[in-house]
Amino acid sequence: MRILGVDPGSKNTGYGCVDIIGNQLRLVSHGTIKIYNNNNADLMEKRLLTLYQDLSNIIMNFKPETLVVEKIFFAKNALSALKLGQARGVVLLTGAAYGLNIIECSSTEVKAKITGYGRATKAMVSKVIQILFGKQNFLTFDASYSLDLAMSHAYQIMSQNKKCFKNHPLEKLEILSKKRKKLSLAESIGLGRK
C-alpha cells in the first residue's frame, strides 16, 4: 500500500510518500512544492493553481492509494488561517479528483503516534525518521512533517494487520502497549521522552 502525506501551506506544501510492503515501511520520496515566488506573490489563485498542478503530477507519478492531510487547527491570524484553508481545500480536491482515500488527522495525533508525545518538537519527530529511514535532507519542515503524516497512518494500518507486524519493530510496540496504553513508535525503538 502506498500512502502520500501532504502538509499544505500558502507558500510551501510538503509531501512525503511511503510504502507498506509486508512488514516493512519503505520511504518512496519526499519534497516541497514551492507555490510562492516573486511572479505570484500577490495572486493567491495562481499559487493555488501551482499547488493543484504540482500535486497532480506527484499523484500521477507515485500513484498513492491514500492521501493523509492534517485536520484544521485553531489559528490566531485570520488571514493566515484563510490562506491555509484555501491550500488545504486544493489538496483535498486534488486527492478526491484522483480517487484517493482521504484521511485527516490532527497534529497531536500524528506526533503522539510517532514520538509518544502530542506536543513533540520537530527535532524529536525528525529523529525517529532518521532512525527508520537513515539520514534525510529535508528542504523544509513541511517535507519532514508530511512524511510524519504518511508514517503515522502507515503505523496505524500495520498495527491492525498482525501479519505485517510479525518480526517488525512495531511488534515490540504492540506488546509493550498492552502494559501502557500510550506507547509510541519512538519509545518502542528506544527514543522515549525523558
Protein backbone atom coordinates (compact mmCIF):
# COMPACT_ATOMS: atom_id res chain seq x y z
CA MET A 1 0.00 0.00 0.00
CA ARG A 2 1.31 3.46 -0.90
CA ILE A 3 0.49 6.44 1.32
CA LEU A 4 1.06 10.11 0.50
CA GLY A 5 1.19 12.62 3.34
CA VAL A 6 0.68 16.27 2.44
CA ASP A 7 1.29 19.29 4.69
CA PRO A 8 -0.47 22.19 2.93
CA GLY A 9 0.72 25.77 3.15
CA SER A 10 0.21 29.06 1.34
CA LYS A 11 3.92 29.33 0.47
CA ASN A 12 5.26 25.78 0.69
CA THR A 13 3.46 22.45 0.70
CA GLY A 14 5.36 19.39 1.84
CA TYR A 15 4.79 15.86 0.61
CA GLY A 16 6.07 12.51 1.83
CA CYS A 17 5.33 9.12 0.36
CA VAL A 18 5.82 5.69 1.98
CA ASP A 19 5.04 2.10 1.04
CA ILE A 20 3.90 -0.68 3.32
CA ILE A 21 5.47 -3.85 1.91
CA GLY A 22 4.84 -6.90 4.06
CA ASN A 23 6.13 -5.92 7.48
CA GLN A 24 8.36 -3.14 6.17
CA LEU A 25 7.83 0.58 5.83
CA ARG A 26 9.75 1.93 2.82
CA LEU A 27 10.44 5.56 2.03
CA VAL A 28 9.42 6.38 -1.55
CA SER A 29 10.00 10.13 -1.76
CA HIS A 30 9.63 13.45 -0.01
CA GLY A 31 9.88 17.06 -1.06
CA THR A 32 8.42 20.53 -1.07
CA ILE A 33 6.11 22.17 -3.59
CA LYS A 34 7.11 25.83 -3.66
CA ILE A 35 3.92 27.64 -4.54
CA TYR A 36 5.09 31.13 -3.64
CA ASN A 37 7.53 33.07 -5.80
CA ASN A 38 8.11 36.63 -6.99
CA ASN A 39 5.84 36.08 -10.01
CA ASN A 40 2.76 35.16 -7.96
CA ALA A 41 3.35 36.85 -4.60
CA ASP A 42 0.08 38.79 -4.72
CA LEU A 43 -2.04 36.30 -6.65
CA MET A 44 -3.35 33.55 -4.39
CA GLU A 45 -5.28 31.96 -7.27
CA LYS A 46 -2.00 31.41 -9.17
CA ARG A 47 -0.40 29.85 -6.09
CA LEU A 48 -3.38 27.51 -5.72
CA LEU A 49 -3.19 26.58 -9.41
CA THR A 50 0.53 25.78 -9.00
CA LEU A 51 -0.33 23.61 -5.98
CA TYR A 52 -3.02 21.76 -7.92
CA GLN A 53 -0.77 21.16 -10.94
CA ASP A 54 2.29 20.05 -8.96
CA LEU A 55 0.30 17.84 -6.58
CA SER A 56 -1.48 16.28 -9.57
CA ASN A 57 1.93 15.44 -11.08
CA ILE A 58 3.09 13.91 -7.78
CA ILE A 59 -0.07 11.78 -7.55
CA MET A 60 0.24 10.64 -11.18
CA ASN A 61 3.94 9.86 -10.70
CA PHE A 62 3.77 7.98 -7.37
CA LYS A 63 0.22 6.58 -7.66
CA PRO A 64 -0.68 6.52 -3.94
CA GLU A 65 -3.84 4.84 -2.71
CA THR A 66 -4.28 7.07 0.33
CA LEU A 67 -3.79 10.78 0.99
CA VAL A 68 -3.20 11.89 4.60
CA VAL A 69 -3.76 15.56 5.47
CA GLU A 70 -3.64 17.39 8.78
CA LYS A 71 -7.00 18.46 10.24
CA ILE A 72 -7.84 22.13 10.56
CA PHE A 73 -6.44 23.70 13.72
CA PHE A 74 -7.03 26.96 15.57
CA ALA A 75 -5.03 29.89 14.21
CA LYS A 76 -4.62 33.32 15.77
CA ASN A 77 -4.23 35.14 12.46
CA ALA A 78 -7.47 35.02 10.46
CA LEU A 79 -5.83 35.87 7.11
CA SER A 80 -3.20 33.14 7.54
CA ALA A 81 -5.92 30.65 8.51
CA LEU A 82 -7.93 31.59 5.42
CA LYS A 83 -4.94 31.09 3.09
CA LEU A 84 -4.09 27.78 4.74
CA GLY A 85 -7.72 26.69 4.39
CA GLN A 86 -7.64 27.50 0.69
CA ALA A 87 -4.45 25.46 0.17
CA ARG A 88 -5.89 22.61 2.22
CA GLY A 89 -9.04 22.71 0.08
CA VAL A 90 -6.97 22.37 -3.09
CA VAL A 91 -5.14 19.37 -1.59
CA LEU A 92 -8.42 17.67 -0.62
CA LEU A 93 -9.98 18.42 -4.01
CA THR A 94 -6.93 17.07 -5.87
CA GLY A 95 -6.96 13.87 -3.82
CA ALA A 96 -10.68 13.41 -4.43
CA ALA A 97 -10.28 14.10 -8.16
CA TYR A 98 -7.79 11.22 -8.38
CA GLY A 99 -9.99 8.89 -6.33
CA LEU A 100 -7.67 8.65 -3.33
CA ASN A 101 -8.83 7.51 0.08
CA ILE A 102 -8.51 10.70 2.16
CA ILE A 103 -7.56 10.53 5.84
CA GLU A 104 -7.46 13.56 8.12
CA CYS A 105 -5.62 13.56 11.44
CA SER A 106 -4.60 16.18 13.97
CA SER A 107 -1.05 17.28 14.59
CA THR A 108 -1.16 15.97 18.15
CA GLU A 109 -2.38 12.54 16.94
CA VAL A 110 0.50 12.31 14.47
CA LYS A 111 3.16 13.39 16.95
CA ALA A 112 1.75 11.10 19.64
CA LYS A 113 1.87 8.08 17.31
CA ILE A 114 5.43 8.81 16.23
CA THR A 115 7.02 10.10 19.47
CA GLY A 116 4.53 9.29 22.24
CA TYR A 117 4.05 12.99 22.96
CA GLY A 118 1.45 15.07 21.13
CA ARG A 119 3.39 18.29 21.59
CA ALA A 120 6.73 16.88 20.47
CA THR A 121 9.23 19.16 18.80
CA LYS A 122 10.05 18.85 15.13
CA ALA A 123 13.52 17.69 16.16
CA MET A 124 12.07 14.75 18.14
CA VAL A 125 9.91 13.66 15.23
CA SER A 126 12.78 14.12 12.79
CA LYS A 127 14.99 11.87 14.92
CA VAL A 128 12.53 8.98 14.53
CA ILE A 129 12.55 9.47 10.74
CA GLN A 130 16.36 9.41 10.73
CA ILE A 131 16.37 6.11 12.64
CA LEU A 132 13.78 4.44 10.42
CA PHE A 133 14.93 5.72 7.03
CA GLY A 134 18.51 6.91 7.55
CA LYS A 135 19.72 10.47 7.17
CA GLN A 136 17.34 12.61 5.13
CA ASN A 137 17.93 16.09 3.75
CA PHE A 138 14.63 17.88 4.12
CA LEU A 139 14.40 21.20 2.29
CA THR A 140 11.68 22.38 4.67
CA PHE A 141 9.90 21.28 7.83
CA ASP A 142 6.84 20.89 5.59
CA ALA A 143 8.55 17.97 3.84
CA SER A 144 9.51 16.22 7.08
CA TYR A 145 6.08 16.75 8.63
CA SER A 146 4.31 15.39 5.55
CA LEU A 147 6.38 12.24 5.93
CA ASP A 148 5.25 12.09 9.58
CA LEU A 149 1.64 12.20 8.37
CA ALA A 150 2.21 9.28 5.99
CA MET A 151 4.17 7.28 8.59
CA SER A 152 1.51 7.83 11.23
CA HIS A 153 -1.21 6.37 9.03
CA ALA A 154 1.07 3.52 7.93
CA TYR A 155 1.77 2.75 11.58
CA GLN A 156 -1.97 2.60 12.26
CA ILE A 157 -2.55 0.20 9.35
CA MET A 158 0.40 -2.01 10.29
CA SER A 159 -0.71 -2.24 13.91
CA GLN A 160 -4.09 -3.57 12.73
CA ASN A 161 -2.53 -6.21 10.48
CA LYS A 162 -0.94 -8.93 12.62
CA LYS A 163 0.86 -10.49 9.62
CA CYS A 164 2.57 -7.19 8.82
CA PHE A 165 3.54 -6.88 12.46
CA LYS A 166 5.45 -10.18 12.69
CA ASN A 167 9.18 -9.60 13.35
CA HIS A 168 8.82 -5.83 12.98
CA PRO A 169 9.86 -3.14 15.50
CA LEU A 170 6.17 -2.32 15.80
CA GLU A 171 5.54 -5.83 17.18
CA LYS A 172 7.50 -4.79 20.28
CA LEU A 173 5.36 -1.68 20.43
CA GLU A 174 2.18 -3.78 20.45
CA ILE A 175 3.48 -5.99 23.28
CA LEU A 176 4.54 -3.00 25.35
CA SER A 177 1.30 -1.18 24.56
CA LYS A 178 -0.66 -3.84 26.42
CA LYS A 179 1.11 -2.70 29.59
CA ARG A 180 0.69 1.01 28.92
CA LYS A 181 -1.98 2.49 26.72
CA LYS A 182 0.03 5.28 25.06
CA LEU A 183 3.31 3.93 23.76
CA SER A 184 4.82 5.39 20.65
CA LEU A 185 6.93 4.19 17.80
CA ALA A 186 9.77 6.31 19.19
CA GLU A 187 9.57 4.64 22.59
CA SER A 188 9.48 1.19 21.03
CA ILE A 189 12.85 1.83 19.40
CA GLY A 190 14.37 3.43 22.48
CA LEU A 191 13.68 7.15 21.99
CA GLY A 192 11.16 7.68 24.77
CA ARG A 193 10.56 11.02 26.46
CA LYS A 194 12.95 11.91 29.19
